[in-house]
Coordinates of C-alpha atoms in Angstrom, one line a residue:
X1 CA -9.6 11.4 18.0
X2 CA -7.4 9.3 15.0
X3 CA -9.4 6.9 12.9
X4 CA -8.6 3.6 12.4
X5 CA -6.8 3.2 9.1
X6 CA -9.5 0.6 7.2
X7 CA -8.3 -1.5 4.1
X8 CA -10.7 -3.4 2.8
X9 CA -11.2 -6.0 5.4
X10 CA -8.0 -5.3 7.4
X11 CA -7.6 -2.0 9.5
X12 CA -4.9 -0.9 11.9
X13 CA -6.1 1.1 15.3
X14 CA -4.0 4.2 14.2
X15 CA -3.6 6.1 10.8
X16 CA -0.2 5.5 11.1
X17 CA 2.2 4.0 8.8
X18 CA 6.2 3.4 9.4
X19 CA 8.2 4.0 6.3
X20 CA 10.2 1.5 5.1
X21 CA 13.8 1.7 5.1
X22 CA 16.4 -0.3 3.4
X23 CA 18.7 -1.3 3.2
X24 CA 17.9 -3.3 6.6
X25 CA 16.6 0.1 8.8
X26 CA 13.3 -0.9 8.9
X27 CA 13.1 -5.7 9.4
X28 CA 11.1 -7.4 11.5
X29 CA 11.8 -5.9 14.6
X30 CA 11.0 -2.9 13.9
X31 CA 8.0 -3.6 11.6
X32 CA 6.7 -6.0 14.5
X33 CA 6.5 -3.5 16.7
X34 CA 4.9 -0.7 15.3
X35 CA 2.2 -3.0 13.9
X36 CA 1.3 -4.4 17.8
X37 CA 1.2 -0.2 19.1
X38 CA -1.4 -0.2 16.5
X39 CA -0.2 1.3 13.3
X40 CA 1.0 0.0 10.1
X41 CA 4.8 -1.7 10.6
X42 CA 6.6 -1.7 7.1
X43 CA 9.9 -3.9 6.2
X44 CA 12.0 -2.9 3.4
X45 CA 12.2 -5.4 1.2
X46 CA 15.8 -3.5 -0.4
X47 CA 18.4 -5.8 -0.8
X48 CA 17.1 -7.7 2.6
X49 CA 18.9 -10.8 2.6
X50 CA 22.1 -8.9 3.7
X51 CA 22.8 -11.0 6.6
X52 CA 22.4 -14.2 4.8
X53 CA 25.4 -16.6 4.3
X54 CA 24.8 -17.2 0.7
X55 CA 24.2 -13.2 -0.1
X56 CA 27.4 -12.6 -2.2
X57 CA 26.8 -15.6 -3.9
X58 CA 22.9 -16.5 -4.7
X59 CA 21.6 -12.6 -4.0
X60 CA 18.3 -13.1 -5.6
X61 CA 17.6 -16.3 -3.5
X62 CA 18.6 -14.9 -0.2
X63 CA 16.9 -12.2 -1.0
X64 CA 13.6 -13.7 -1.2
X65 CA 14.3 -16.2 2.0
X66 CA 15.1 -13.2 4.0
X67 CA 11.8 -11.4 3.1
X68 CA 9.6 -14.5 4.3
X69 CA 11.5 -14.8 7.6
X70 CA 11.4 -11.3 8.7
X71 CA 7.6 -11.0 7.5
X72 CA 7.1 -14.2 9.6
X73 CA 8.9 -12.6 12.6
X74 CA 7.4 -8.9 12.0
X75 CA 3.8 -11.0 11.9
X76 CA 4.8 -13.3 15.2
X77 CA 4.9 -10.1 17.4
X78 CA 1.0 -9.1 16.3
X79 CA -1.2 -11.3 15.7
X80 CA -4.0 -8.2 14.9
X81 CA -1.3 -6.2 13.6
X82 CA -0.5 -5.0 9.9
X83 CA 2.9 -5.8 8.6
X84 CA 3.4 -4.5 5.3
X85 CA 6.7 -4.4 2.7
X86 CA 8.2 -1.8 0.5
X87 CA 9.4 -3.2 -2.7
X88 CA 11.1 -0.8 -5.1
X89 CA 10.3 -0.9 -8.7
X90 CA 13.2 -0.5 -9.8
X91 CA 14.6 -3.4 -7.8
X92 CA 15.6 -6.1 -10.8
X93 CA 13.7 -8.6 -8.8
X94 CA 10.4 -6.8 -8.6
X95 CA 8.0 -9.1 -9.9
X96 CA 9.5 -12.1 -7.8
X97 CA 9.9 -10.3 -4.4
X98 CA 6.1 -9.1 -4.6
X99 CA 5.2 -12.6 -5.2
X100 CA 7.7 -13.9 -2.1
X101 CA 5.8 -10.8 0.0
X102 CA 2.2 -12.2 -0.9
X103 CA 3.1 -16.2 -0.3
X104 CA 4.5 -15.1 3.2
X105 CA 1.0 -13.0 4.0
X106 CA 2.3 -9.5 4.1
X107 CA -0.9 -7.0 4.6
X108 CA 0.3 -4.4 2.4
X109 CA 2.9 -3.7 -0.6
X110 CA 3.8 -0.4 -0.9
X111 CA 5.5 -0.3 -4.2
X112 CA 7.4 3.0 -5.7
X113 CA 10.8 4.4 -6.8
X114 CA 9.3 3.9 -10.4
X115 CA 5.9 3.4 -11.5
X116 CA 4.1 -0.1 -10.2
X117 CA 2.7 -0.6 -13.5
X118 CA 2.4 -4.4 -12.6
X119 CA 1.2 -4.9 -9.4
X120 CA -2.2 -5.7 -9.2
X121 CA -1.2 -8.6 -11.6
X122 CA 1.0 -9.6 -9.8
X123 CA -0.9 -10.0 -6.3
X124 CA -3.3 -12.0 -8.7
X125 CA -5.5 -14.2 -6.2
X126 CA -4.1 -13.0 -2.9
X127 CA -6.1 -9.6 -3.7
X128 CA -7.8 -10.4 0.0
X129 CA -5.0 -10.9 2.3
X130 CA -2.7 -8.9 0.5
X131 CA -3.9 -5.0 0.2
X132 CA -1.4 -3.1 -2.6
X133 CA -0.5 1.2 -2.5
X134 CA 1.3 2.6 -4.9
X135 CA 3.3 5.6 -3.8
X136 CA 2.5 9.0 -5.9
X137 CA 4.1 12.6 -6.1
X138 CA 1.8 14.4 -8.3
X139 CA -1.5 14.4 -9.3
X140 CA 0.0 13.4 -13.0
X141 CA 1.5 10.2 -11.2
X142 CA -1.2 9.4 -9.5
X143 CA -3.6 9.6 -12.6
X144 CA -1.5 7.9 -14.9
X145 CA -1.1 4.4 -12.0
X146 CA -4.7 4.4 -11.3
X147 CA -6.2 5.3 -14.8
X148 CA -3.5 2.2 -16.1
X149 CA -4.8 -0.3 -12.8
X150 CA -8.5 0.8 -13.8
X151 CA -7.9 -0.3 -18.0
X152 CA -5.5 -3.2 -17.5
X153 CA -6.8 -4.8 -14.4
X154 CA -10.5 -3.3 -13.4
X155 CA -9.5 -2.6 -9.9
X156 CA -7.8 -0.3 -8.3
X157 CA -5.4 1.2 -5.5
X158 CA -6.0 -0.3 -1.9
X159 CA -4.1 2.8 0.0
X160 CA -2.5 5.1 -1.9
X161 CA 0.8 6.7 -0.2
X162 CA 1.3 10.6 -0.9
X163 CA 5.3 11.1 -0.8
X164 CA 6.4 14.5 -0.4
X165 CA 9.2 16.7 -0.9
X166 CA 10.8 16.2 2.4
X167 CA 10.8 12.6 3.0
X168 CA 13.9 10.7 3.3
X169 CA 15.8 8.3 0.7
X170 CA 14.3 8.2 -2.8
X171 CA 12.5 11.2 -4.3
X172 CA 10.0 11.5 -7.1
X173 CA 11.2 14.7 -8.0
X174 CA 13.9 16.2 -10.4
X175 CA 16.7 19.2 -8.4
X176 CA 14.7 21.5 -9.8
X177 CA 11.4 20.7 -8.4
X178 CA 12.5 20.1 -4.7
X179 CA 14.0 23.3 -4.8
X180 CA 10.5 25.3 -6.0
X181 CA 7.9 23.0 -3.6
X182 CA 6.3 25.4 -0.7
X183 CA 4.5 23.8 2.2
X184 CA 1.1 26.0 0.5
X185 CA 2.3 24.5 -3.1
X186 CA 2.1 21.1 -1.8
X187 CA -0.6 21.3 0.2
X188 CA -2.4 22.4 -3.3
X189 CA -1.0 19.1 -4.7
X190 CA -2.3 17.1 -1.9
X191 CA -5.4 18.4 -2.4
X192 CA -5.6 17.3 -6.5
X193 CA -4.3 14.5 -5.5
X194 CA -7.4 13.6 -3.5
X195 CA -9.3 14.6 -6.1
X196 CA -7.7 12.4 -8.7
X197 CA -8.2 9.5 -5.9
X198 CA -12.1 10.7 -5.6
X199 CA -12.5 9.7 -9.0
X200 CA -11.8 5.8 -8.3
X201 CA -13.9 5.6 -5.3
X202 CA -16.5 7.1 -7.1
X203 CA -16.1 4.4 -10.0
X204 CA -15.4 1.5 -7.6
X205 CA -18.0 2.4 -4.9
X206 CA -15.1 2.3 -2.2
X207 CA -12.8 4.2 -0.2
X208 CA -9.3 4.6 -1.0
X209 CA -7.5 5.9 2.0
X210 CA -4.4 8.1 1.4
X211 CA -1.8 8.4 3.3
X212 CA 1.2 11.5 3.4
X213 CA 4.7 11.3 3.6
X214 CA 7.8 13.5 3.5
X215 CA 8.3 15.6 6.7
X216 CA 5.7 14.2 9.1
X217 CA 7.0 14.8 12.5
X218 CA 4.4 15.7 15.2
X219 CA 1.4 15.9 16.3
X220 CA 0.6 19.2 14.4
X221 CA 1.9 17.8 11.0
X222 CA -0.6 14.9 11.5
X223 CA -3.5 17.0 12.3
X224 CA -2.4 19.5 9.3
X225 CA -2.5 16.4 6.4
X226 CA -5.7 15.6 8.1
X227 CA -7.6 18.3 7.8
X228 CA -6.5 18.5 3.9
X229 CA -8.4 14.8 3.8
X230 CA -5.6 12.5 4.0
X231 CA -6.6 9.6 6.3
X232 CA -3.2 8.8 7.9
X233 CA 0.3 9.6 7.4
X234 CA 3.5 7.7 6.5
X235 CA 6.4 8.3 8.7
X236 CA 10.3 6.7 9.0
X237 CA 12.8 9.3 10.3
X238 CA 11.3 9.3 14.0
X239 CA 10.9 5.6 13.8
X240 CA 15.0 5.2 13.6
X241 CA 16.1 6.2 17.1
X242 CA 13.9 3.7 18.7
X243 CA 15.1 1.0 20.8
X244 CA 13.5 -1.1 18.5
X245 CA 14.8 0.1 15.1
X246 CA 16.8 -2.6 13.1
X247 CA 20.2 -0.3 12.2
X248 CA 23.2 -0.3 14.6
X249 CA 23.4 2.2 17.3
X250 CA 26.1 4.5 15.3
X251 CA 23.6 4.8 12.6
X252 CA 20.9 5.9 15.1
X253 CA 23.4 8.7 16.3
X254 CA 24.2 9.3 13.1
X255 CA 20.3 10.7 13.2
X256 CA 21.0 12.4 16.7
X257 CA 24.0 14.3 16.3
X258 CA 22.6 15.6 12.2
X259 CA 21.9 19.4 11.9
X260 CA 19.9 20.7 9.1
X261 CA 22.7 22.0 7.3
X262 CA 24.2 18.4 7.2
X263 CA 21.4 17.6 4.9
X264 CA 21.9 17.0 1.3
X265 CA 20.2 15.9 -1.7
X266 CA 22.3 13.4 -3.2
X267 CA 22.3 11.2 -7.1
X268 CA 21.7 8.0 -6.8
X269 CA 22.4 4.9 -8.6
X270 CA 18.5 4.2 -8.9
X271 CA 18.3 7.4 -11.3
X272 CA 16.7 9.7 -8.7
X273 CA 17.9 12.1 -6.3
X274 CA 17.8 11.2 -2.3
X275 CA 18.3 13.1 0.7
X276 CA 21.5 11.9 3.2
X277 CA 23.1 13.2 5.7
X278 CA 26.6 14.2 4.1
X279 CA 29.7 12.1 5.7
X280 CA 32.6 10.9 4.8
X281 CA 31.7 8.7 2.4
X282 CA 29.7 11.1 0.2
X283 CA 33.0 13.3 -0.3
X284 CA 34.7 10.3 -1.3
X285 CA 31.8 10.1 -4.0
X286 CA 32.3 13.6 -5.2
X287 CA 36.0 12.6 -5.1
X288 CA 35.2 9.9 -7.5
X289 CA 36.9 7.3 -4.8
X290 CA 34.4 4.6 -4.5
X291 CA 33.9 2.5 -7.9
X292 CA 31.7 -0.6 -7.9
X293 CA 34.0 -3.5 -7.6
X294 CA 31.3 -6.4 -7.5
X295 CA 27.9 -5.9 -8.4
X296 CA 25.1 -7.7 -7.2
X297 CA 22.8 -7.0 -10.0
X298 CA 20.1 -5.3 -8.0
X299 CA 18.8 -2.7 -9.9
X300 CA 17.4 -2.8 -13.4
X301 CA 18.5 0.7 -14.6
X302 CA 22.4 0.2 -12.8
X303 CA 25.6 0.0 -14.9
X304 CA 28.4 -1.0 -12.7
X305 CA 30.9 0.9 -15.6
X306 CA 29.1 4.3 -15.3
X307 CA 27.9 4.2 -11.3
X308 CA 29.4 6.4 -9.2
X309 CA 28.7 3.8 -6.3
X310 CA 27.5 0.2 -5.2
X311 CA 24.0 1.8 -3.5
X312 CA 23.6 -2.0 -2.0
X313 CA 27.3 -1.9 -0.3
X314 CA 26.8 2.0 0.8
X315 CA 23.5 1.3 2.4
X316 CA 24.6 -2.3 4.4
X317 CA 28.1 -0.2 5.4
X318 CA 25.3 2.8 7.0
X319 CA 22.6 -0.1 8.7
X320 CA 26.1 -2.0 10.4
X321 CA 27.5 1.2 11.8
X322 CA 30.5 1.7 9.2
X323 CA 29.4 5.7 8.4
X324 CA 32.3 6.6 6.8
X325 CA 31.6 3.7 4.1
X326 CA 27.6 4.7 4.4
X327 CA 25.2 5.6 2.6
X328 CA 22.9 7.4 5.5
X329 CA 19.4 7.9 3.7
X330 CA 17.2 10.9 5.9
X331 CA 14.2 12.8 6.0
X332 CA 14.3 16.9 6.0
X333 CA 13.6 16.9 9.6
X334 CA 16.1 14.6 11.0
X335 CA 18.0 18.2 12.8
X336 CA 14.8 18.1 15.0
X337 CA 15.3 14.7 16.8
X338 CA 16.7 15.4 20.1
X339 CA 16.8 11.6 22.3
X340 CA 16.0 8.0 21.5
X341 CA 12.6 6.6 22.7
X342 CA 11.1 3.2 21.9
X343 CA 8.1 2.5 19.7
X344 CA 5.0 2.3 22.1
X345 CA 6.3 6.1 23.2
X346 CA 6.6 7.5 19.6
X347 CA 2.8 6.0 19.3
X348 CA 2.0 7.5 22.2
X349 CA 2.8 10.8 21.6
X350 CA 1.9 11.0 17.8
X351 CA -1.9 9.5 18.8
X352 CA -4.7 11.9 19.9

């Protein structure tokens, strides 16, 4: 049988958490309903306040509205649920959209795509309601964020989330590394991973569950992690063909009808590679056919001159259906979904 996930004082029934995925995959509806089947429901904090009326023209503000509401929303469904948000480091408004995240009561921030150097000063006195996870690739990542959280704050990690080579959108590695990982090579950085972990329970008399991302797709994969000594696993590619998934229906087909040969690691305007599913759009990219013509100042390391895309304009043309203006961000094993299903059925048949 799965163990509950425990943080602190909060704990979902399931070690299961739902990815997030911006911009606008994973909001509240989503989130809301994976935290009432009993695992972890995550918004995406990217760029959220898309549908606002005021988002071309006050983008931080709307921004940080949006995140409230749907955490609001995501929270209405479950009362004895955990709603979490991922908040990108590299997002220009970091420091203010963790702060929006902690005021609203999110359960969780689950903060990567760069190192969260800042965090845990920045969830300064809501360290009880608000649990914090940094997301790690290596066992050098993961030392260097908890060795800096131990000397600059005396604390450290809440969860901390394992992301792998095959999970979807962002990636903490370069071209080269994707293409050298091995299932038993990464199993072997799982497993220093835990150990590096090990090392901050034993200094902070606590237990620091870990959770693994990056091609999680069925029972089997769950059981694997688990028996490595992760406590729960992160998951967002199943999570998008469900009813209750946030993205328009062409974007969930877009996830039906993908073969493994349509997937592609692609450069991104964040500075890190990402895996899509190649379309239309991404040959106009490699055409050189879709400049930025406003920028909405999202990202701290963009240039608008040098970009080879808006990232904000390619992922809200995806999330509304518009795939051949879309950016469609995937995991490695999107080719192996087959049907739609809603949320209480994925949980069903990941559980044991």
């Amino acid at each position: 049988m799965m163990k509950p996930l425990i943080l602190g004082n909060k704990q979902a029934k399931y070690p299961i958490v739902q990815g997030g995925m911006g911009v606008g995959v994973s909001l509240s509806r989503l989130a809301g309903a994976v935290a009432k089947a009993g695992g972890v429901g995550v918004i995406s904090a990217a760029q959220i306040g898309f549908t606002e009326p005021d988002f071309y023209t006050n983008c931080a503000e709307s921004n940080l509205r949006a995140l409230k509401k749907h955490i609001a929303l995501a929270k209405e469904q479950c009362v004895d649920g955990l709603v979490g948000v991922n908040i990108m480091v590299a997002t220009k408004e970091y420091a203010a959209q963790v702060k929006a995240a902690c005021e609203a009561g999110a359960d969780l921030i689950i903060s990567g795509a760069g190192l969260p150097t800042d965090l845990p000063g920045l969830v300064a006195g809501y360290e009880k309601e608000t649990k914090i996870a940094p997301i790690v690739s290596t066992a050098k990542s993961a030392s260097v964020i908890l060795r800096l959280w131990d000397r600059r704050f005396q604390r450290t990690a809440d969860m901390v989330v394992i992301e792998g080579p095959k999970a979807g959108g962002h990636l903490g590695f370069s071209h080269e590394q994707l293409a050298s990982f091995t299932k038993e090579t990464y199993d072997a950085e799982i497993k220093e991973i835990l150990a590096v972990v090990k090392e901050y329970e034993e200094k902070y008399h606590c237990h620091i569950p870990v959770v693994v991302a990056g091609g999680i797709f069925d029972q089997g994969d769950i059981r694997h992690v688990l028996e490595l000594g992760a406590d729960g696993v992160q998951m967002a590619t199943r999570f998008v063909v469900t009813e209750e998934c946030d993205a328009a229906e062409a974007y969930k087909e877009a996830y039906l009808n993908a073969k493994p040969s349509d997937v592609e690691i692609v450069k991104s305007p964040v500075g890190m590679p990402g895996r899509a599913i190649h379309n239309a759009f991404l040959e106009k990219v490699a055409r050189g056919e879709t400049p930025v013509k406003k920028c909405l100042a999202c990202l701290a390391v963009c240039n608008p001159a040098t970009t080879p895309y808006c990232i904000t304009q390619a992922l809200i043309a995806a999330v509304k259906g518009d795939l051949d203006n879309g950016l469609i961000f995937c995991g490695a094993e999107v080719g192996r979904l087959t049907e739609m299903t809603t949320v209480p059925k994925l949980m069903a048949e990941l559980c044991f």
